[in-house]
């Protein structure tokens, strides 16, 4: 960021410093308002406590998985008071999920394993939620056919979350560079994977295989973006030019709202609504017929932006 300080004979004006809380956030461009108002402040307090007692980010992520899965299990029951407990547990799980990233940034304790765990946490939560809703629906008289939309919605959720997370990191890469982004590519991951052996590194190689496949899926949905990233890494290896940072941010920032819509907050608000009216199965339809079209629009729009900048750079 440029230094905007102006020297005036009678007064020295300085650019306001970011607070510790603001520094714990990824970027105002990619943060959803409900996160800034609610989850990030809670996560920040949890992160401060963890930093004080020496707890690292990965254990926080693992604990969030247990709370999120427990929440999903409680959605199996039709008693509303049990569902409400599940809702509170899910909110707390997401607060922990916020805290692990804030803690990692506050303590500069970032790792690829932490990123993989963080991405997998939400998948574990929603696997439990989908299974619970399917079993609940069968108890209510639905046939085993309910598992079809349950599985389709689950697969949709995985793609939605993966692409939303990917596009956020692409945006952060262009405005902050590699230090402010967790953007990975399959070529580098493949090299790291090939150095591991099943005999000596079974656990890490299994995790690396999962993450490699995950990254390849993200890349397969964004061919124009891959061309842009390729030419950017080749042509601007020493740093992105200011014009590209400014113009990409201006065109891409409006798309960040779609990454937020298909992530946690929107889907959970509607999930809670349908639990309150005892129609949890509607959640599957919402995921398939509402969030998927938003995913498609987001991907198409991102591809248009990527194509524009690729042509501008190579022309």
mmCIF file of C-alpha atoms in Angstrom:
data_model
loop_
_atom_site.group_PDB
_atom_site.id
_atom_site.type_symbol
_atom_site.label_atom_id
_atom_site.label_comp_id
_atom_site.label_asym_id
_atom_site.label_seq_id
_atom_site.Cartn_x
_atom_site.Cartn_y
_atom_site.Cartn_z
ATOM 1 C CA UNK A 1 0.000 0.000 0.000
ATOM 2 C CA UNK A 2 1.358 3.444 -0.864
ATOM 3 C CA UNK A 3 2.309 5.839 1.925
ATOM 4 C CA UNK A 4 -0.347 8.558 1.814
ATOM 5 C CA UNK A 5 1.241 10.738 4.528
ATOM 6 C CA UNK A 6 1.374 14.424 3.566
ATOM 7 C CA UNK A 7 3.790 16.830 5.248
ATOM 8 C CA UNK A 8 2.193 20.131 6.222
ATOM 9 C CA UNK A 9 4.197 22.916 7.901
ATOM 10 C CA UNK A 10 1.966 23.209 10.959
ATOM 11 C CA UNK A 11 0.707 19.642 11.297
ATOM 12 C CA UNK A 12 1.796 16.097 10.495
ATOM 13 C CA UNK A 13 -0.990 13.781 9.392
ATOM 14 C CA UNK A 14 -0.347 10.085 9.522
ATOM 15 C CA UNK A 15 -2.250 7.210 8.026
ATOM 16 C CA UNK A 16 -4.174 5.486 10.831
ATOM 17 C CA UNK A 17 -2.638 2.232 11.951
ATOM 18 C CA UNK A 18 -4.642 -0.952 11.658
ATOM 19 C CA UNK A 19 -5.847 -2.381 14.939
ATOM 20 C CA UNK A 20 -4.748 -5.806 16.133
ATOM 21 C CA UNK A 21 -8.269 -7.048 15.386
ATOM 22 C CA UNK A 22 -8.132 -5.748 11.798
ATOM 23 C CA UNK A 23 -4.753 -7.393 11.303
ATOM 24 C CA UNK A 24 -6.290 -10.727 12.304
ATOM 25 C CA UNK A 25 -8.651 -10.550 9.299
ATOM 26 C CA UNK A 26 -7.772 -11.748 5.818
ATOM 27 C CA UNK A 27 -9.065 -8.691 3.967
ATOM 28 C CA UNK A 28 -12.041 -6.351 4.122
ATOM 29 C CA UNK A 29 -12.682 -7.274 0.465
ATOM 30 C CA UNK A 30 -13.397 -10.898 1.312
ATOM 31 C CA UNK A 31 -15.006 -10.620 4.757
ATOM 32 C CA UNK A 32 -18.766 -10.954 5.060
ATOM 33 C CA UNK A 33 -20.505 -8.334 7.190
ATOM 34 C CA UNK A 34 -22.037 -10.844 9.605
ATOM 35 C CA UNK A 35 -18.542 -12.264 10.153
ATOM 36 C CA UNK A 36 -17.088 -8.840 10.921
ATOM 37 C CA UNK A 37 -19.932 -8.039 13.306
ATOM 38 C CA UNK A 38 -20.283 -11.408 15.004
ATOM 39 C CA UNK A 39 -17.939 -14.318 14.264
ATOM 40 C CA UNK A 40 -14.644 -12.434 13.897
ATOM 41 C CA UNK A 41 -14.931 -10.564 17.235
ATOM 42 C CA UNK A 42 -15.741 -13.836 19.020
ATOM 43 C CA UNK A 43 -12.980 -15.618 17.126
ATOM 44 C CA UNK A 44 -10.541 -12.839 18.015
ATOM 45 C CA UNK A 45 -11.199 -13.260 21.739
ATOM 46 C CA UNK A 46 -10.763 -17.029 21.450
ATOM 47 C CA UNK A 47 -7.545 -16.477 19.472
ATOM 48 C CA UNK A 48 -6.202 -14.093 22.121
ATOM 49 C CA UNK A 49 -6.868 -16.684 24.819
ATOM 50 C CA UNK A 50 -5.235 -19.459 22.788
ATOM 51 C CA UNK A 51 -2.188 -17.318 22.071
ATOM 52 C CA UNK A 52 -1.876 -16.507 25.776
ATOM 53 C CA UNK A 53 -1.951 -20.154 26.906
ATOM 54 C CA UNK A 54 0.092 -21.460 23.975
ATOM 55 C CA UNK A 55 -2.587 -23.309 21.987
ATOM 56 C CA UNK A 56 -1.759 -23.511 18.279
ATOM 57 C CA UNK A 57 -4.285 -23.172 15.408
ATOM 58 C CA UNK A 58 -4.591 -26.847 14.410
ATOM 59 C CA UNK A 59 -5.993 -28.064 17.753
ATOM 60 C CA UNK A 60 -8.577 -25.278 17.572
ATOM 61 C CA UNK A 61 -9.633 -26.526 14.130
ATOM 62 C CA UNK A 62 -9.879 -30.125 15.352
ATOM 63 C CA UNK A 63 -12.050 -29.073 18.314
ATOM 64 C CA UNK A 64 -14.316 -27.181 15.889
ATOM 65 C CA UNK A 65 -14.840 -30.413 13.939
ATOM 66 C CA UNK A 66 -16.143 -32.180 17.047
ATOM 67 C CA UNK A 67 -18.543 -29.333 17.880
ATOM 68 C CA UNK A 68 -19.793 -29.114 14.282
ATOM 69 C CA UNK A 69 -20.365 -32.863 13.986
ATOM 70 C CA UNK A 70 -22.143 -32.885 17.371
ATOM 71 C CA UNK A 71 -24.405 -30.103 16.076
ATOM 72 C CA UNK A 72 -25.262 -32.157 13.006
ATOM 73 C CA UNK A 73 -26.153 -35.179 15.135
ATOM 74 C CA UNK A 74 -28.577 -33.071 17.189
ATOM 75 C CA UNK A 75 -30.453 -32.084 14.013
ATOM 76 C CA UNK A 76 -31.571 -35.701 13.735
ATOM 77 C CA UNK A 77 -34.085 -35.194 16.523
ATOM 78 C CA UNK A 78 -37.454 -33.540 15.922
ATOM 79 C CA UNK A 79 -37.565 -31.856 19.337
ATOM 80 C CA UNK A 80 -36.972 -28.167 18.673
ATOM 81 C CA UNK A 81 -35.093 -27.567 21.933
ATOM 82 C CA UNK A 82 -32.541 -30.217 20.933
ATOM 83 C CA UNK A 83 -32.230 -28.583 17.498
ATOM 84 C CA UNK A 84 -31.613 -25.218 19.150
ATOM 85 C CA UNK A 85 -28.751 -26.707 21.144
ATOM 86 C CA UNK A 86 -27.392 -28.013 17.836
ATOM 87 C CA UNK A 87 -27.699 -24.532 16.331
ATOM 88 C CA UNK A 88 -25.721 -23.025 19.200
ATOM 89 C CA UNK A 89 -23.052 -25.707 18.846
ATOM 90 C CA UNK A 90 -22.781 -25.020 15.114
ATOM 91 C CA UNK A 91 -22.428 -21.283 15.747
ATOM 92 C CA UNK A 92 -19.681 -22.017 18.280
ATOM 93 C CA UNK A 93 -17.964 -24.389 15.836
ATOM 94 C CA UNK A 94 -17.886 -21.631 13.238
ATOM 95 C CA UNK A 95 -16.528 -19.206 15.838
ATOM 96 C CA UNK A 96 -13.685 -21.675 16.463
ATOM 97 C CA UNK A 97 -13.201 -21.982 12.705
ATOM 98 C CA UNK A 98 -12.825 -18.219 12.581
ATOM 99 C CA UNK A 99 -10.478 -18.249 15.557
ATOM 100 C CA UNK A 100 -8.019 -20.739 14.069
ATOM 101 C CA UNK A 101 -7.326 -18.517 11.062
ATOM 102 C CA UNK A 102 -7.093 -15.371 13.184
ATOM 103 C CA UNK A 103 -4.748 -17.147 15.589
ATOM 104 C CA UNK A 104 -2.570 -18.307 12.686
ATOM 105 C CA UNK A 105 -2.273 -14.745 11.392
ATOM 106 C CA UNK A 106 -1.688 -13.257 14.863
ATOM 107 C CA UNK A 107 1.088 -15.724 15.708
ATOM 108 C CA UNK A 108 2.340 -16.212 12.134
ATOM 109 C CA UNK A 109 1.804 -19.932 12.630
ATOM 110 C CA UNK A 110 0.546 -20.965 9.207
ATOM 111 C CA UNK A 111 0.926 -24.380 7.626
ATOM 112 C CA UNK A 112 -0.464 -26.341 4.715
ATOM 113 C CA UNK A 113 -1.780 -28.970 7.146
ATOM 114 C CA UNK A 114 -3.655 -26.210 8.933
ATOM 115 C CA UNK A 115 -5.164 -25.038 5.666
ATOM 116 C CA UNK A 116 -6.227 -28.589 4.789
ATOM 117 C CA UNK A 117 -7.779 -29.127 8.231
ATOM 118 C CA UNK A 118 -9.558 -25.792 8.027
ATOM 119 C CA UNK A 119 -11.075 -26.666 4.656
ATOM 120 C CA UNK A 120 -12.059 -30.154 5.776
ATOM 121 C CA UNK A 121 -13.717 -28.969 8.992
ATOM 122 C CA UNK A 122 -16.787 -27.573 7.264
ATOM 123 C CA UNK A 123 -17.114 -30.710 5.148
ATOM 124 C CA UNK A 124 -17.215 -32.857 8.295
ATOM 125 C CA UNK A 125 -19.900 -30.608 9.811
ATOM 126 C CA UNK A 126 -22.145 -30.798 6.781
ATOM 127 C CA UNK A 127 -21.655 -34.521 6.221
ATOM 128 C CA UNK A 128 -23.067 -34.974 9.727
ATOM 129 C CA UNK A 129 -25.883 -32.512 8.988
ATOM 130 C CA UNK A 130 -26.862 -34.200 5.710
ATOM 131 C CA UNK A 131 -26.832 -37.679 7.234
ATOM 132 C CA UNK A 132 -28.896 -36.460 10.186
ATOM 133 C CA UNK A 133 -31.506 -34.816 7.951
ATOM 134 C CA UNK A 134 -31.801 -37.933 5.775
ATOM 135 C CA UNK A 135 -32.312 -40.186 8.805
ATOM 136 C CA UNK A 136 -34.710 -37.676 10.348
ATOM 137 C CA UNK A 137 -36.728 -37.520 7.141
ATOM 138 C CA UNK A 138 -36.981 -41.307 7.019
ATOM 139 C CA UNK A 139 -38.279 -41.288 10.591
ATOM 140 C CA UNK A 140 -40.902 -38.797 9.421
ATOM 141 C CA UNK A 141 -42.115 -41.183 6.721
ATOM 142 C CA UNK A 142 -39.888 -40.403 3.745
ATOM 143 C CA UNK A 143 -38.578 -43.327 1.705
ATOM 144 C CA UNK A 144 -34.892 -44.073 1.224
ATOM 145 C CA UNK A 145 -35.143 -41.866 -1.888
ATOM 146 C CA UNK A 146 -34.412 -38.892 0.389
ATOM 147 C CA UNK A 147 -30.751 -39.942 0.258
ATOM 148 C CA UNK A 148 -30.606 -38.976 -3.447
ATOM 149 C CA UNK A 149 -31.134 -35.232 -2.914
ATOM 150 C CA UNK A 150 -29.128 -35.566 0.306
ATOM 151 C CA UNK A 151 -26.069 -36.871 -1.553
ATOM 152 C CA UNK A 152 -26.512 -34.471 -4.500
ATOM 153 C CA UNK A 153 -26.786 -31.537 -2.114
ATOM 154 C CA UNK A 154 -23.715 -32.796 -0.243
ATOM 155 C CA UNK A 155 -21.662 -33.010 -3.432
ATOM 156 C CA UNK A 156 -22.921 -29.551 -4.405
ATOM 157 C CA UNK A 157 -21.830 -28.195 -1.036
ATOM 158 C CA UNK A 158 -18.290 -29.546 -1.506
ATOM 159 C CA UNK A 159 -17.925 -27.831 -4.904
ATOM 160 C CA UNK A 160 -19.528 -24.607 -3.694
ATOM 161 C CA UNK A 161 -17.231 -24.343 -0.685
ATOM 162 C CA UNK A 162 -14.149 -25.303 -2.675
ATOM 163 C CA UNK A 163 -14.712 -22.704 -5.399
ATOM 164 C CA UNK A 164 -15.712 -19.950 -2.972
ATOM 165 C CA UNK A 165 -12.530 -20.554 -0.977
ATOM 166 C CA UNK A 166 -10.454 -20.689 -4.177
ATOM 167 C CA UNK A 167 -11.783 -17.421 -5.567
ATOM 168 C CA UNK A 168 -11.213 -15.685 -2.248
ATOM 169 C CA UNK A 169 -7.591 -16.771 -2.257
ATOM 170 C CA UNK A 170 -7.190 -15.710 -5.891
ATOM 171 C CA UNK A 171 -8.455 -12.255 -4.945
ATOM 172 C CA UNK A 172 -6.066 -12.097 -1.986
ATOM 173 C CA UNK A 173 -3.196 -13.211 -4.238
ATOM 174 C CA UNK A 174 -3.779 -10.289 -6.590
ATOM 175 C CA UNK A 175 -4.134 -7.649 -3.876
ATOM 176 C CA UNK A 176 -1.656 -8.978 -1.281
ATOM 177 C CA UNK A 177 0.636 -11.387 -3.084
ATOM 178 C CA UNK A 178 1.728 -14.778 -1.797
ATOM 179 C CA UNK A 179 2.211 -13.534 1.775
ATOM 180 C CA UNK A 180 -1.458 -12.631 2.144
ATOM 181 C CA UNK A 181 -2.925 -15.562 0.229
ATOM 182 C CA UNK A 182 -3.139 -19.329 0.654
ATOM 183 C CA UNK A 183 -3.342 -19.961 -3.081
ATOM 184 C CA UNK A 184 -1.846 -23.297 -4.085
ATOM 185 C CA UNK A 185 -1.427 -24.931 -7.490
ATOM 186 C CA UNK A 186 -1.487 -28.609 -8.422
ATOM 187 C CA UNK A 187 1.938 -28.583 -10.097
ATOM 188 C CA UNK A 188 3.755 -27.619 -6.908
ATOM 189 C CA UNK A 189 1.560 -29.896 -4.811
ATOM 190 C CA UNK A 190 2.311 -32.802 -7.159
ATOM 191 C CA UNK A 191 6.057 -32.277 -6.663
ATOM 192 C CA UNK A 192 5.641 -32.322 -2.891
ATOM 193 C CA UNK A 193 3.374 -35.368 -3.091
ATOM 194 C CA UNK A 194 5.930 -37.276 -5.169
ATOM 195 C CA UNK A 195 8.627 -36.765 -2.513
ATOM 196 C CA UNK A 196 6.507 -38.624 0.080
ATOM 197 C CA UNK A 197 6.448 -42.405 0.326
ATOM 198 C CA UNK A 198 3.600 -44.626 1.482
ATOM 199 C CA UNK A 199 5.967 -46.592 3.668
ATOM 200 C CA UNK A 200 7.497 -43.702 5.643
ATOM 201 C CA UNK A 201 4.863 -40.958 5.233
ATOM 202 C CA UNK A 202 1.579 -42.820 4.938
ATOM 203 C CA UNK A 203 -0.538 -40.295 6.871
ATOM 204 C CA UNK A 204 0.912 -37.196 5.222
ATOM 205 C CA UNK A 205 0.844 -38.783 1.762
ATOM 206 C CA UNK A 206 -2.840 -39.661 2.212
ATOM 207 C CA UNK A 207 -3.641 -36.085 3.265
ATOM 208 C CA UNK A 208 -1.493 -34.735 0.416
ATOM 209 C CA UNK A 209 -3.360 -36.940 -2.092
ATOM 210 C CA UNK A 210 -6.692 -35.620 -0.850
ATOM 211 C CA UNK A 211 -5.537 -32.001 -1.053
ATOM 212 C CA UNK A 212 -3.982 -32.511 -4.494
ATOM 213 C CA UNK A 213 -7.281 -33.874 -5.825
ATOM 214 C CA UNK A 214 -9.137 -31.009 -4.138
ATOM 215 C CA UNK A 215 -6.884 -28.423 -5.805
ATOM 216 C CA UNK A 216 -7.161 -30.111 -9.206
ATOM 217 C CA UNK A 217 -10.946 -29.928 -8.902
ATOM 218 C CA UNK A 218 -10.750 -26.185 -8.221
ATOM 219 C CA UNK A 219 -8.499 -25.692 -11.218
ATOM 220 C CA UNK A 220 -10.719 -27.775 -13.506
ATOM 221 C CA UNK A 221 -13.625 -25.390 -12.862
ATOM 222 C CA UNK A 222 -11.536 -22.328 -13.790
ATOM 223 C CA UNK A 223 -9.598 -22.850 -17.064
ATOM 224 C CA UNK A 224 -9.359 -19.149 -17.963
ATOM 225 C CA UNK A 225 -8.183 -18.332 -14.461
ATOM 226 C CA UNK A 226 -5.448 -20.976 -14.766
ATOM 227 C CA UNK A 227 -4.214 -19.329 -17.983
ATOM 228 C CA UNK A 228 -4.161 -15.951 -16.237
ATOM 229 C CA UNK A 229 -2.299 -17.273 -13.190
ATOM 230 C CA UNK A 230 0.185 -19.018 -15.477
ATOM 231 C CA UNK A 231 1.082 -15.896 -17.418
ATOM 232 C CA UNK A 232 1.141 -13.768 -14.257
ATOM 233 C CA UNK A 233 3.587 -16.109 -12.518
ATOM 234 C CA UNK A 234 5.760 -16.213 -15.633
ATOM 235 C CA UNK A 235 5.756 -12.502 -16.446
ATOM 236 C CA UNK A 236 5.609 -10.945 -12.985
ATOM 237 C CA UNK A 237 7.678 -13.349 -10.877
ATOM 238 C CA UNK A 238 9.259 -10.459 -8.974
ATOM 239 C CA UNK A 239 5.934 -8.825 -8.072
ATOM 240 C CA UNK A 240 2.675 -7.706 -9.596
ATOM 241 C CA UNK A 241 2.540 -4.261 -11.234
ATOM 242 C CA UNK A 242 0.405 -1.658 -9.502
ATOM 243 C CA UNK A 243 -1.970 -1.286 -12.448
ATOM 244 C CA UNK A 244 -2.839 -4.988 -12.358
ATOM 245 C CA UNK A 245 -3.451 -4.966 -8.599
ATOM 246 C CA UNK A 246 -5.700 -1.909 -8.842
ATOM 247 C CA UNK A 247 -7.676 -2.973 -11.907
ATOM 248 C CA UNK A 248 -8.098 -6.600 -10.853
ATOM 249 C CA UNK A 249 -9.340 -5.548 -7.431
ATOM 250 C CA UNK A 250 -11.849 -3.147 -8.953
ATOM 251 C CA UNK A 251 -13.309 -5.745 -11.313
ATOM 252 C CA UNK A 252 -13.115 -8.776 -9.030
ATOM 253 C CA UNK A 253 -14.232 -7.308 -5.701
ATOM 254 C CA UNK A 254 -17.967 -7.273 -6.668
ATOM 255 C CA UNK A 255 -17.762 -11.064 -7.187
ATOM 256 C CA UNK A 256 -16.703 -11.637 -3.583
ATOM 257 C CA UNK A 257 -20.308 -11.302 -2.405
ATOM 258 C CA UNK A 258 -21.174 -14.496 -4.267
ATOM 259 C CA UNK A 259 -18.403 -16.402 -2.482
ATOM 260 C CA UNK A 260 -20.012 -15.285 0.780
ATOM 261 C CA UNK A 261 -23.546 -16.268 -0.247
ATOM 262 C CA UNK A 262 -22.600 -19.878 -0.980
ATOM 263 C CA UNK A 263 -20.452 -20.240 2.126
ATOM 264 C CA UNK A 264 -21.533 -20.764 5.734
ATOM 265 C CA UNK A 265 -23.768 -17.901 6.840
ATOM 266 C CA UNK A 266 -26.506 -17.878 4.205
ATOM 267 C CA UNK A 267 -26.993 -21.646 4.122
ATOM 268 C CA UNK A 268 -27.032 -21.913 7.912
ATOM 269 C CA UNK A 269 -29.594 -19.134 8.376
ATOM 270 C CA UNK A 270 -31.963 -20.976 6.035
ATOM 271 C CA UNK A 271 -31.141 -24.336 7.626
ATOM 272 C CA UNK A 272 -32.114 -22.928 11.029
ATOM 273 C CA UNK A 273 -35.343 -21.531 9.576
ATOM 274 C CA UNK A 274 -36.397 -24.910 8.207
ATOM 275 C CA UNK A 275 -35.480 -26.641 11.431
ATOM 276 C CA UNK A 276 -37.719 -24.204 13.296
ATOM 277 C CA UNK A 277 -40.669 -25.079 11.044
ATOM 278 C CA UNK A 278 -39.766 -28.796 11.116
ATOM 279 C CA UNK A 279 -39.122 -29.019 7.351
ATOM 280 C CA UNK A 280 -35.396 -29.740 7.343
ATOM 281 C CA UNK A 281 -35.543 -31.579 3.972
ATOM 282 C CA UNK A 282 -36.053 -28.228 2.194
ATOM 283 C CA UNK A 283 -32.395 -27.523 2.892
ATOM 284 C CA UNK A 284 -31.411 -30.033 0.198
ATOM 285 C CA UNK A 285 -33.557 -28.249 -2.400
ATOM 286 C CA UNK A 286 -32.104 -24.895 -1.378
ATOM 287 C CA UNK A 287 -28.578 -26.213 -1.840
ATOM 288 C CA UNK A 288 -29.323 -27.753 -5.234
ATOM 289 C CA UNK A 289 -31.672 -25.242 -6.862
ATOM 290 C CA UNK A 290 -30.654 -21.922 -5.264
ATOM 291 C CA UNK A 291 -26.989 -22.126 -4.333
ATOM 292 C CA UNK A 292 -25.874 -24.091 -7.413
ATOM 293 C CA UNK A 293 -27.106 -21.435 -9.875
ATOM 294 C CA UNK A 294 -25.250 -18.834 -7.800
ATOM 295 C CA UNK A 295 -22.136 -21.034 -7.992
ATOM 296 C CA UNK A 296 -22.466 -21.257 -11.792
ATOM 297 C CA UNK A 297 -22.922 -17.495 -12.134
ATOM 298 C CA UNK A 298 -19.919 -16.891 -9.875
ATOM 299 C CA UNK A 299 -17.693 -19.216 -11.918
ATOM 300 C CA UNK A 300 -18.811 -17.769 -15.266
ATOM 301 C CA UNK A 301 -18.268 -14.200 -14.037
ATOM 302 C CA UNK A 302 -14.838 -15.044 -12.641
ATOM 303 C CA UNK A 303 -13.873 -16.647 -15.931
ATOM 304 C CA UNK A 304 -14.858 -13.469 -17.798
ATOM 305 C CA UNK A 305 -12.661 -11.356 -15.519
ATOM 306 C CA UNK A 306 -9.772 -13.797 -15.926
ATOM 307 C CA UNK A 307 -10.109 -13.851 -19.716
ATOM 308 C CA UNK A 308 -10.107 -10.029 -19.807
ATOM 309 C CA UNK A 309 -6.849 -9.713 -17.867
ATOM 310 C CA UNK A 310 -5.167 -12.597 -19.665
ATOM 311 C CA UNK A 311 -5.825 -10.958 -23.031
ATOM 312 C CA UNK A 312 -4.689 -7.590 -21.703
ATOM 313 C CA UNK A 313 -1.394 -9.009 -20.450
ATOM 314 C CA UNK A 314 -0.500 -11.071 -23.515
ATOM 315 C CA UNK A 315 -1.627 -8.512 -26.097
#
